[in-house]
Protein backbone atom coordinates (compact mmCIF):
# COMPACT_ATOMS: atom_id res chain seq x y z
CA UNK A 1 0.00 0.00 0.00
CA UNK A 2 1.63 3.25 -1.17
CA UNK A 3 1.72 6.35 1.00
CA UNK A 4 0.14 9.46 -0.54
CA UNK A 5 1.49 12.75 0.80
CA UNK A 6 -0.43 16.02 1.17
CA UNK A 7 0.15 19.26 2.99
CA UNK A 8 -3.39 19.19 4.41
CA UNK A 9 -5.90 16.36 4.85
CA UNK A 10 -9.42 17.49 5.74
CA UNK A 11 -11.78 14.95 7.28
CA UNK A 12 -15.25 16.10 6.29
CA UNK A 13 -16.62 17.95 3.28
CA UNK A 14 -19.12 20.25 5.00
CA UNK A 15 -19.05 23.99 5.65
CA UNK A 16 -16.11 23.76 8.06
CA UNK A 17 -13.93 21.64 5.80
CA UNK A 18 -14.73 23.74 2.75
CA UNK A 19 -13.89 26.85 4.80
CA UNK A 20 -10.37 25.48 5.37
CA UNK A 21 -9.69 25.06 1.65
CA UNK A 22 -9.72 28.76 0.76
CA UNK A 23 -6.68 29.95 2.74
CA UNK A 24 -4.61 26.79 2.22
CA UNK A 25 -5.18 26.58 -1.52
CA UNK A 26 -4.41 30.29 -1.95
CA UNK A 27 -1.10 29.49 -0.23
CA UNK A 28 -0.44 26.73 -2.79
CA UNK A 29 -0.76 23.81 -0.38
CA UNK A 30 -1.84 20.38 -1.59
CA UNK A 31 -5.18 19.31 -0.10
CA UNK A 32 -7.14 16.09 0.22
CA UNK A 33 -10.71 16.14 1.48
CA UNK A 34 -12.33 12.93 2.75
CA UNK A 35 -16.13 12.79 2.88
CA UNK A 36 -18.08 9.74 3.98
CA UNK A 37 -21.44 10.88 2.63
CA UNK A 38 -22.43 13.96 0.59
CA UNK A 39 -20.26 17.00 -0.09
CA UNK A 40 -21.73 19.90 1.82
CA UNK A 41 -22.39 17.88 4.94
CA UNK A 42 -25.50 18.16 7.07
CA UNK A 43 -26.55 21.80 6.59
CA UNK A 44 -27.29 21.93 2.84
CA UNK A 45 -28.23 18.28 2.40
CA UNK A 46 -30.01 17.17 5.58
CA UNK A 47 -30.26 20.24 7.80
CA UNK A 48 -30.77 23.98 7.72
CA UNK A 49 -31.22 24.43 3.95
CA UNK A 50 -33.93 21.81 3.27
CA UNK A 51 -35.54 22.51 6.65
CA UNK A 52 -35.91 26.19 5.72
CA UNK A 53 -38.01 25.13 2.72
CA UNK A 54 -40.46 23.48 5.10
CA UNK A 55 -40.31 26.51 7.42
CA UNK A 56 -41.19 28.77 4.47
CA UNK A 57 -44.33 26.68 3.96
CA UNK A 58 -45.09 27.12 7.67
CA UNK A 59 -44.77 30.89 7.25
CA UNK A 60 -47.19 30.79 4.31
CA UNK A 61 -49.74 28.86 6.38
CA UNK A 62 -49.32 31.40 9.19
CA UNK A 63 -49.94 34.31 6.82
CA UNK A 64 -53.04 32.60 5.41
CA UNK A 65 -54.33 32.07 8.95
CA UNK A 66 -53.90 35.81 9.66
CA UNK A 67 -55.51 36.91 6.38
CA UNK A 68 -58.80 37.88 8.03
CA UNK A 69 -57.00 40.61 10.02
CA UNK A 70 -56.27 42.23 6.66
CA UNK A 71 -59.94 41.75 5.71
CA UNK A 72 -59.11 38.98 3.25
CA UNK A 73 -61.55 36.07 3.16
CA UNK A 74 -59.90 32.72 2.43
CA UNK A 75 -60.87 29.10 2.89
CA UNK A 76 -58.97 26.62 5.04
CA UNK A 77 -55.50 26.06 3.63
CA UNK A 78 -54.43 22.50 2.82
CA UNK A 79 -50.76 21.60 2.55
CA UNK A 80 -49.78 18.85 0.10
CA UNK A 81 -47.01 17.40 2.26
CA UNK A 82 -45.73 14.91 -0.32
CA UNK A 83 -45.41 17.69 -2.91
CA UNK A 84 -43.62 19.90 -0.37
CA UNK A 85 -41.06 17.16 0.33
CA UNK A 86 -40.61 16.71 -3.42
CA UNK A 87 -40.01 20.46 -3.77
CA UNK A 88 -37.45 20.35 -0.97
CA UNK A 89 -35.58 17.43 -2.57
CA UNK A 90 -35.65 19.09 -5.97
CA UNK A 91 -34.18 22.33 -4.59
CA UNK A 92 -31.22 20.67 -2.87
CA UNK A 93 -30.55 17.91 -5.40
CA UNK A 94 -27.67 19.61 -7.18
CA UNK A 95 -25.76 20.82 -4.11
CA UNK A 96 -23.18 17.97 -3.80
CA UNK A 97 -22.37 18.12 -7.53
CA UNK A 98 -22.02 21.91 -7.43
CA UNK A 99 -19.65 21.66 -4.48
CA UNK A 100 -17.66 18.90 -6.22
CA UNK A 101 -17.11 21.26 -9.15
CA UNK A 102 -16.07 24.03 -6.75
CA UNK A 103 -13.53 21.75 -5.05
CA UNK A 104 -12.20 20.59 -8.42
CA UNK A 105 -11.75 24.23 -9.43
CA UNK A 106 -9.74 24.77 -6.23
CA UNK A 107 -7.71 21.65 -7.07
CA UNK A 108 -8.79 19.88 -3.90
CA UNK A 109 -8.72 16.09 -4.23
CA UNK A 110 -12.02 14.74 -2.89
CA UNK A 111 -11.95 11.16 -1.63
CA UNK A 112 -15.18 9.29 -0.84
CA UNK A 113 -15.02 7.09 2.24
CA UNK A 114 -14.74 6.89 6.01
CA UNK A 115 -11.44 8.23 7.34
CA UNK A 116 -9.65 7.05 10.48
CA UNK A 117 -6.31 7.93 11.99
CA UNK A 118 -3.48 5.46 11.39
CA UNK A 119 -0.89 7.61 13.18
CA UNK A 120 -0.32 11.19 14.37
CA UNK A 121 0.03 12.42 10.77
CA UNK A 122 -1.52 9.52 8.88
CA UNK A 123 -5.06 8.78 7.73
CA UNK A 124 -6.48 5.58 6.29
CA UNK A 125 -9.43 5.67 3.86
CA UNK A 126 -10.38 2.26 2.52
CA UNK A 127 -7.24 0.86 0.92
CA UNK A 128 -5.55 4.28 0.72
CA UNK A 129 -3.16 5.78 3.28
CA UNK A 130 -2.62 9.53 3.39
CA UNK A 131 0.17 11.35 5.19
CA UNK A 132 -0.32 15.06 5.88
CA UNK A 133 1.55 17.80 7.70
CA UNK A 134 -1.82 19.06 8.93
CA UNK A 135 -4.97 17.04 9.54
CA UNK A 136 -8.29 18.79 10.07
CA UNK A 137 -11.20 17.16 11.89
CA UNK A 138 -14.31 18.69 10.32
CA UNK A 139 -16.61 15.69 10.53
CA UNK A 140 -19.66 17.56 11.78
CA UNK A 141 -22.24 16.18 14.18
CA UNK A 142 -24.86 13.46 14.53
CA UNK A 143 -28.07 13.12 16.56
CA UNK A 144 -27.40 12.75 20.28
CA UNK A 145 -28.03 9.12 21.30
CA UNK A 146 -30.57 8.78 24.10
CA UNK A 147 -30.30 5.95 26.67
CA UNK A 148 -34.02 5.20 26.61
CA UNK A 149 -35.42 1.66 26.26
CA UNK A 150 -36.94 1.54 22.79
CA UNK A 151 -34.82 4.43 21.46
CA UNK A 152 -34.45 2.49 18.19
CA UNK A 153 -38.06 3.42 17.41
CA UNK A 154 -37.21 7.13 17.20
CA UNK A 155 -36.55 8.88 13.91
CA UNK A 156 -34.33 11.92 13.34
CA UNK A 157 -34.48 15.05 11.23
CA UNK A 158 -33.04 13.00 8.34
CA UNK A 159 -36.21 10.92 8.15
CA UNK A 160 -38.50 13.91 8.71
CA UNK A 161 -37.00 15.63 5.68
CA UNK A 162 -37.65 12.56 3.53
CA UNK A 163 -41.03 11.30 4.78
CA UNK A 164 -43.64 12.10 2.12
CA UNK A 165 -46.51 11.24 4.47
CA UNK A 166 -47.58 13.88 6.97
CA UNK A 167 -47.98 12.13 10.33
CA UNK A 168 -51.16 12.69 12.27
CA UNK A 169 -49.27 12.93 15.56
CA UNK A 170 -45.65 13.39 16.67
CA UNK A 171 -43.87 13.30 20.02
CA UNK A 172 -40.49 15.03 20.20
CA UNK A 173 -38.10 13.79 22.88
CA UNK A 174 -36.12 16.90 23.77
CA UNK A 175 -37.04 20.57 23.49
CA UNK A 176 -34.22 21.85 21.32
CA UNK A 177 -34.04 23.66 18.00
CA UNK A 178 -35.06 20.68 15.86
CA UNK A 179 -38.17 20.00 17.92
CA UNK A 180 -39.34 23.61 17.89
CA UNK A 181 -38.68 24.26 14.21
CA UNK A 182 -40.22 21.07 12.88
CA UNK A 183 -42.94 21.24 15.53
CA UNK A 184 -44.14 24.62 14.27
CA UNK A 185 -44.34 23.38 10.67
CA UNK A 186 -46.10 20.16 11.66
CA UNK A 187 -48.61 21.91 13.92
CA UNK A 188 -49.57 24.41 11.24
CA UNK A 189 -49.96 21.54 8.77
CA UNK A 190 -52.46 19.86 11.11
CA UNK A 191 -50.29 17.38 13.04
CA UNK A 192 -50.79 16.91 16.78
CA UNK A 193 -47.43 17.88 18.32
CA UNK A 194 -46.09 17.16 21.81
CA UNK A 195 -42.64 18.12 23.10
CA UNK A 196 -41.15 16.41 26.17
CA UNK A 197 -38.11 18.16 27.68
CA UNK A 198 -35.98 16.88 30.57
CA UNK A 199 -34.84 20.35 31.68
CA UNK A 200 -37.00 23.09 33.22
CA UNK A 201 -36.92 25.19 30.02
CA UNK A 202 -37.16 24.63 26.30
CA UNK A 203 -34.11 25.91 24.40
CA UNK A 204 -32.08 26.13 27.63
CA UNK A 205 -29.28 28.21 26.07
CA UNK A 206 -31.72 30.99 25.12
CA UNK A 207 -33.00 33.87 27.24
CA UNK A 208 -35.78 32.59 29.52
CA UNK A 209 -38.12 35.49 28.78
CA UNK A 210 -37.70 35.03 25.03
CA UNK A 211 -38.51 31.33 25.36
CA UNK A 212 -41.59 32.22 27.42
CA UNK A 213 -42.80 34.44 24.58
CA UNK A 214 -42.29 31.61 22.10
CA UNK A 215 -44.14 29.26 24.42
CA UNK A 216 -47.21 31.49 24.14
CA UNK A 217 -47.18 30.90 20.39
CA UNK A 218 -46.60 27.17 20.92
CA UNK A 219 -49.78 27.10 22.98
CA UNK A 220 -51.71 29.25 20.50
CA UNK A 221 -51.07 26.83 17.63
CA UNK A 222 -51.74 23.76 19.76
CA UNK A 223 -48.26 22.41 20.57
CA UNK A 224 -48.29 20.66 23.93
CA UNK A 225 -45.12 21.08 25.99
CA UNK A 226 -44.05 19.35 29.19
CA UNK A 227 -40.75 20.21 30.91
CA UNK A 228 -38.95 18.46 33.79
CA UNK A 229 -39.87 15.16 32.17
CA UNK A 230 -38.14 11.79 32.50
CA UNK A 231 -38.88 9.49 29.56
CA UNK A 232 -38.95 5.85 30.66
CA UNK A 233 -39.54 3.88 27.45
CA UNK A 234 -40.79 3.88 23.88
CA UNK A 235 -42.65 0.86 22.54
CA UNK A 236 -44.80 -0.11 19.54
CA UNK A 237 -48.50 -0.05 20.32
CA UNK A 238 -51.28 -0.87 17.86
CA UNK A 239 -49.48 0.41 14.77
CA UNK A 240 -48.31 3.51 16.63
CA UNK A 241 -45.82 4.15 19.41
CA UNK A 242 -46.38 4.66 23.11
CA UNK A 243 -44.07 6.94 25.08
CA UNK A 244 -44.07 6.40 28.84
CA UNK A 245 -42.72 9.23 30.96
CA UNK A 246 -42.79 10.71 34.45
CA UNK A 247 -43.96 14.29 34.91
CA UNK A 248 -44.57 16.00 38.25
CA UNK A 249 -44.11 12.67 40.02
CA UNK A 250 -46.77 10.86 37.99
CA UNK A 251 -46.21 8.22 35.31
CA UNK A 252 -48.03 9.05 32.09
CA UNK A 253 -48.17 7.74 28.53
CA UNK A 254 -48.69 9.27 25.10
CA UNK A 255 -49.32 7.60 21.77
CA UNK A 256 -48.19 8.97 18.42
CA UNK A 257 -47.46 7.91 14.86
CA UNK A 258 -43.90 9.23 15.05
CA UNK A 259 -41.44 9.67 17.90
CA UNK A 260 -38.53 12.00 17.09
CA UNK A 261 -35.14 12.40 18.73
CA UNK A 262 -35.06 16.16 19.31
CA UNK A 263 -32.31 16.16 21.95
CA UNK A 264 -29.71 17.94 19.85
CA UNK A 265 -26.51 16.77 18.22
CA UNK A 266 -23.02 15.67 19.28
CA UNK A 267 -19.64 15.64 17.55
CA UNK A 268 -19.30 12.92 14.95
CA UNK A 269 -15.86 11.59 15.92
CA UNK A 270 -16.54 8.03 17.10
CA UNK A 271 -15.12 6.32 14.00
CA UNK A 272 -11.93 8.39 13.66
CA UNK A 273 -9.75 6.24 15.98
CA UNK A 274 -8.53 9.36 17.78
CA UNK A 275 -6.19 7.31 19.97
CA UNK A 276 -4.18 6.26 16.91
CA UNK A 277 -3.78 9.92 16.04
CA UNK A 278 -2.72 10.80 19.59
CA UNK A 279 -5.68 13.17 19.79
CA UNK A 280 -6.79 13.82 23.36
CA UNK A 281 -10.54 13.49 23.88
CA UNK A 282 -13.16 12.64 26.49
CA UNK A 283 -16.80 11.64 26.06
CA UNK A 284 -16.67 12.46 22.35
CA UNK A 285 -15.14 15.91 22.95
CA UNK A 286 -11.80 16.63 21.29
CA UNK A 287 -9.66 18.84 23.53
CA UNK A 288 -8.64 22.00 21.63
CA UNK A 289 -6.56 25.07 22.43
CA UNK A 290 -7.40 28.72 21.75
CA UNK A 291 -6.34 28.27 18.10
CA UNK A 292 -8.59 25.22 17.47
CA UNK A 293 -5.67 22.77 17.56
CA UNK A 294 -5.63 19.47 19.39
CA UNK A 295 -4.02 19.98 22.80
CA UNK A 296 -2.07 16.72 22.43
CA UNK A 297 -1.22 16.74 18.71
CA UNK A 298 -0.58 20.21 17.24
CA UNK A 299 -0.69 18.78 13.71
CA UNK A 300 -4.43 18.19 14.18
CA UNK A 301 -6.95 21.02 13.93
CA UNK A 302 -10.70 20.96 14.66
CA UNK A 303 -13.53 23.10 13.26
CA UNK A 304 -17.30 23.07 12.87
CA UNK A 305 -19.66 20.92 14.90
CA UNK A 306 -16.74 18.72 15.98
CA UNK A 307 -15.57 21.61 18.21
CA UNK A 308 -17.05 20.80 21.62
CA UNK A 309 -17.45 24.38 22.90
CA UNK A 310 -18.87 26.36 19.98
CA UNK A 311 -22.48 26.75 18.78
CA UNK A 312 -23.44 24.19 16.13
CA UNK A 313 -24.27 26.68 13.39
CA UNK A 314 -23.21 26.52 9.75
CA UNK A 315 -21.88 30.12 9.54
CA UNK A 316 -19.75 29.44 12.61
CA UNK A 317 -18.44 26.25 10.99
CA UNK A 318 -17.35 28.25 7.94
CA UNK A 319 -15.83 30.91 10.22
CA UNK A 320 -13.86 28.31 12.19
CA UNK A 321 -12.74 26.61 8.99
CA UNK A 322 -11.29 29.87 7.73
CA UNK A 323 -9.49 30.38 11.07
CA UNK A 324 -8.00 26.89 10.88
CA UNK A 325 -6.93 27.47 7.28
CA UNK A 326 -5.17 30.73 8.17
CA UNK A 327 -3.48 29.12 11.18
CA UNK A 328 -2.18 26.32 8.97
CA UNK A 329 -0.72 28.87 6.56
CA UNK A 330 0.57 31.48 9.02
CA UNK A 331 1.03 29.57 12.26
CA UNK A 332 -1.20 29.62 15.36
CA UNK A 333 -2.15 33.30 15.32
CA UNK A 334 -5.95 33.31 15.17
CA UNK A 335 -8.72 32.22 17.51
CA UNK A 336 -12.51 32.40 17.36
CA UNK A 337 -14.64 35.04 19.07
CA UNK A 338 -18.22 33.87 19.43
CA UNK A 339 -19.72 36.71 21.49
CA UNK A 340 -21.08 38.66 18.53
CA UNK A 341 -22.34 35.61 16.61
CA UNK A 342 -26.07 35.86 15.95
CA UNK A 343 -28.32 32.81 15.88
CA UNK A 344 -31.95 32.12 15.07
CA UNK A 345 -34.47 29.41 15.85
CA UNK A 346 -36.70 29.23 12.78
CA UNK A 347 -40.02 28.81 14.44
CA UNK A 348 -42.95 30.91 13.17
CA UNK A 349 -42.28 33.58 14.36
CA UNK A 350 -38.52 33.33 14.69
CA UNK A 351 -36.58 33.56 17.95
CA UNK A 352 -33.27 35.35 17.36
CA UNK A 353 -30.42 36.19 19.71
CA UNK A 354 -26.90 37.53 19.99
CA UNK A 355 -24.63 37.95 23.00
CA UNK A 356 -25.45 37.37 26.64
CA UNK A 357 -28.79 36.42 28.11
CA UNK A 358 -30.03 38.55 31.00
CA UNK A 359 -29.19 35.72 33.41
CA UNK A 360 -25.63 35.42 32.05
CA UNK A 361 -25.09 39.17 32.28
CA UNK A 362 -26.17 39.16 35.93
CA UNK A 363 -24.00 36.12 36.70
CA UNK A 364 -21.01 38.03 35.33
CA UNK A 365 -21.84 40.91 37.67
CA UNK A 366 -22.32 43.38 34.83
CA UNK A 367 -24.25 46.57 35.54
CA UNK A 368 -26.73 46.69 32.69
CA UNK A 369 -29.85 48.43 31.47
CA UNK A 370 -32.42 45.84 30.36
CA UNK A 371 -34.75 47.22 27.69
CA UNK A 372 -37.77 44.89 27.35
CA UNK A 373 -40.60 45.59 24.92
CA UNK A 374 -43.79 43.71 24.17
CA UNK A 375 -44.50 45.29 20.79
CA UNK A 376 -47.83 43.65 19.94
CA UNK A 377 -49.67 46.97 20.36
CA UNK A 378 -47.12 48.92 18.32
CA UNK A 379 -48.41 50.18 15.00
CA UNK A 380 -45.87 48.15 13.00
CA UNK A 381 -46.85 44.86 14.68
CA UNK A 382 -50.56 45.58 14.29
CA UNK A 383 -50.08 46.49 10.63
CA UNK A 384 -48.51 43.09 9.93
CA UNK A 385 -50.94 41.18 12.21
CA UNK A 386 -48.11 39.72 14.29
CA UNK A 387 -48.99 37.18 16.96
CA UNK A 388 -45.74 37.72 18.89
CA UNK A 389 -43.55 40.83 18.73
CA UNK A 390 -41.06 41.10 21.57
CA UNK A 391 -37.53 42.32 22.22
CA UNK A 392 -34.97 42.51 25.00
CA UNK A 393 -31.79 44.54 24.52
CA UNK A 394 -29.09 44.46 27.21
CA UNK A 395 -26.78 47.49 27.43
CA UNK A 396 -23.75 47.74 29.70
CA UNK A 397 -24.13 50.92 31.74
CA UNK A 398 -20.45 51.83 32.02
CA UNK A 399 -19.66 51.57 28.30
CA UNK A 400 -23.06 52.02 26.57
CA UNK A 401 -22.19 48.89 24.59
CA UNK A 402 -24.72 46.27 23.53
CA UNK A 403 -23.94 43.00 25.32
CA UNK A 404 -27.06 41.06 24.35
CA UNK A 405 -30.15 41.29 22.14
CA UNK A 406 -33.10 38.90 21.92
CA UNK A 407 -36.16 38.93 19.68
CA UNK A 408 -39.30 36.91 19.03
CA UNK A 409 -41.08 37.95 15.87
CA UNK A 410 -40.81 41.49 14.43
CA UNK A 411 -38.27 40.29 11.83
CA UNK A 412 -35.87 39.52 14.65
CA UNK A 413 -33.87 37.17 12.44
CA UNK A 414 -32.91 40.28 10.41
CA UNK A 415 -32.71 42.89 13.19
CA UNK A 416 -30.38 40.71 15.26
CA UNK A 417 -27.66 41.19 12.66
CA UNK A 418 -27.66 44.96 13.27
CA UNK A 419 -26.98 44.32 16.94
CA UNK A 420 -24.34 41.69 16.14
CA UNK A 421 -22.57 44.21 13.91
CA UNK A 422 -22.72 46.80 16.71
CA UNK A 423 -21.25 44.34 19.21
CA UNK A 424 -18.42 43.32 16.92
CA UNK A 425 -17.34 46.84 15.98
CA UNK A 426 -18.08 48.66 19.24
CA UNK A 427 -21.03 50.73 18.03
CA UNK A 428 -22.77 52.08 21.12
CA UNK A 429 -26.45 51.89 22.01
CA UNK A 430 -26.68 55.65 21.65
CA UNK A 431 -25.25 55.51 18.13
CA UNK A 432 -27.71 52.77 17.15
CA UNK A 433 -30.61 54.70 18.68
CA UNK A 434 -29.68 57.94 16.94
CA UNK A 435 -29.28 56.38 13.50
CA UNK A 436 -31.95 57.14 10.91
CA UNK A 437 -33.75 54.08 9.53
CA UNK A 438 -36.01 53.65 6.52
CA UNK A 439 -39.65 54.03 7.57
CA UNK A 440 -42.01 52.26 7.99
CA UNK A 441 -39.88 49.21 8.73
CA UNK A 442 -39.36 46.99 11.74
CA UNK A 443 -35.81 48.37 11.87
CA UNK A 444 -37.21 51.86 12.42
CA UNK A 445 -38.54 50.56 15.76
CA UNK A 446 -34.99 50.00 17.06
CA UNK A 447 -34.84 53.48 18.60
CA UNK A 448 -37.98 52.67 20.57
CA UNK A 449 -36.61 49.29 21.62
CA UNK A 450 -33.73 51.20 23.22
CA UNK A 451 -35.99 53.59 25.09
CA UNK A 452 -36.03 56.56 22.73
CA UNK A 453 -39.52 57.96 22.18
Short mmCIF file of C-alpha atoms in Angstrom, two decimals, residues 167-173 191-196 224 231 233-245 252-260:
data_model
loop_
_atom_site.label_atom_id
_atom_site.label_comp_id
_atom_site.label_asym_id
_atom_site.label_seq_id
_atom_site.Cartn_x
_atom_site.Cartn_y
_atom_site.Cartn_z
CA UNK A 167 -47.98 12.13 10.33
CA UNK A 168 -51.16 12.69 12.27
CA UNK A 169 -49.27 12.93 15.56
CA UNK A 170 -45.65 13.39 16.67
CA UNK A 171 -43.87 13.30 20.02
CA UNK A 172 -40.49 15.03 20.20
CA UNK A 173 -38.10 13.79 22.88
CA UNK A 191 -50.29 17.38 13.04
CA UNK A 192 -50.79 16.91 16.78
CA UNK A 193 -47.43 17.88 18.32
CA UNK A 194 -46.09 17.16 21.81
CA UNK A 195 -42.64 18.12 23.10
CA UNK A 196 -41.15 16.41 26.17
CA UNK A 224 -48.29 20.66 23.93
CA UNK A 231 -38.88 9.49 29.56
CA UNK A 233 -39.54 3.88 27.45
CA UNK A 234 -40.79 3.88 23.88
CA UNK A 235 -42.65 0.86 22.54
CA UNK A 236 -44.80 -0.11 19.54
CA UNK A 237 -48.50 -0.05 20.32
CA UNK A 238 -51.28 -0.87 17.86
CA UNK A 239 -49.48 0.41 14.77
CA UNK A 240 -48.31 3.51 16.63
CA UNK A 241 -45.82 4.15 19.41
CA UNK A 242 -46.38 4.66 23.11
CA UNK A 243 -44.07 6.94 25.08
CA UNK A 244 -44.07 6.40 28.84
CA UNK A 245 -42.72 9.23 30.96
CA UNK A 252 -48.03 9.05 32.09
CA UNK A 253 -48.17 7.74 28.53
CA UNK A 254 -48.69 9.27 25.10
CA UNK A 255 -49.32 7.60 21.77
CA UNK A 256 -48.19 8.97 18.42
CA UNK A 257 -47.46 7.91 14.86
CA UNK A 258 -43.90 9.23 15.05
CA UNK A 259 -41.44 9.67 17.90
CA UNK A 260 -38.53 12.00 17.09
#
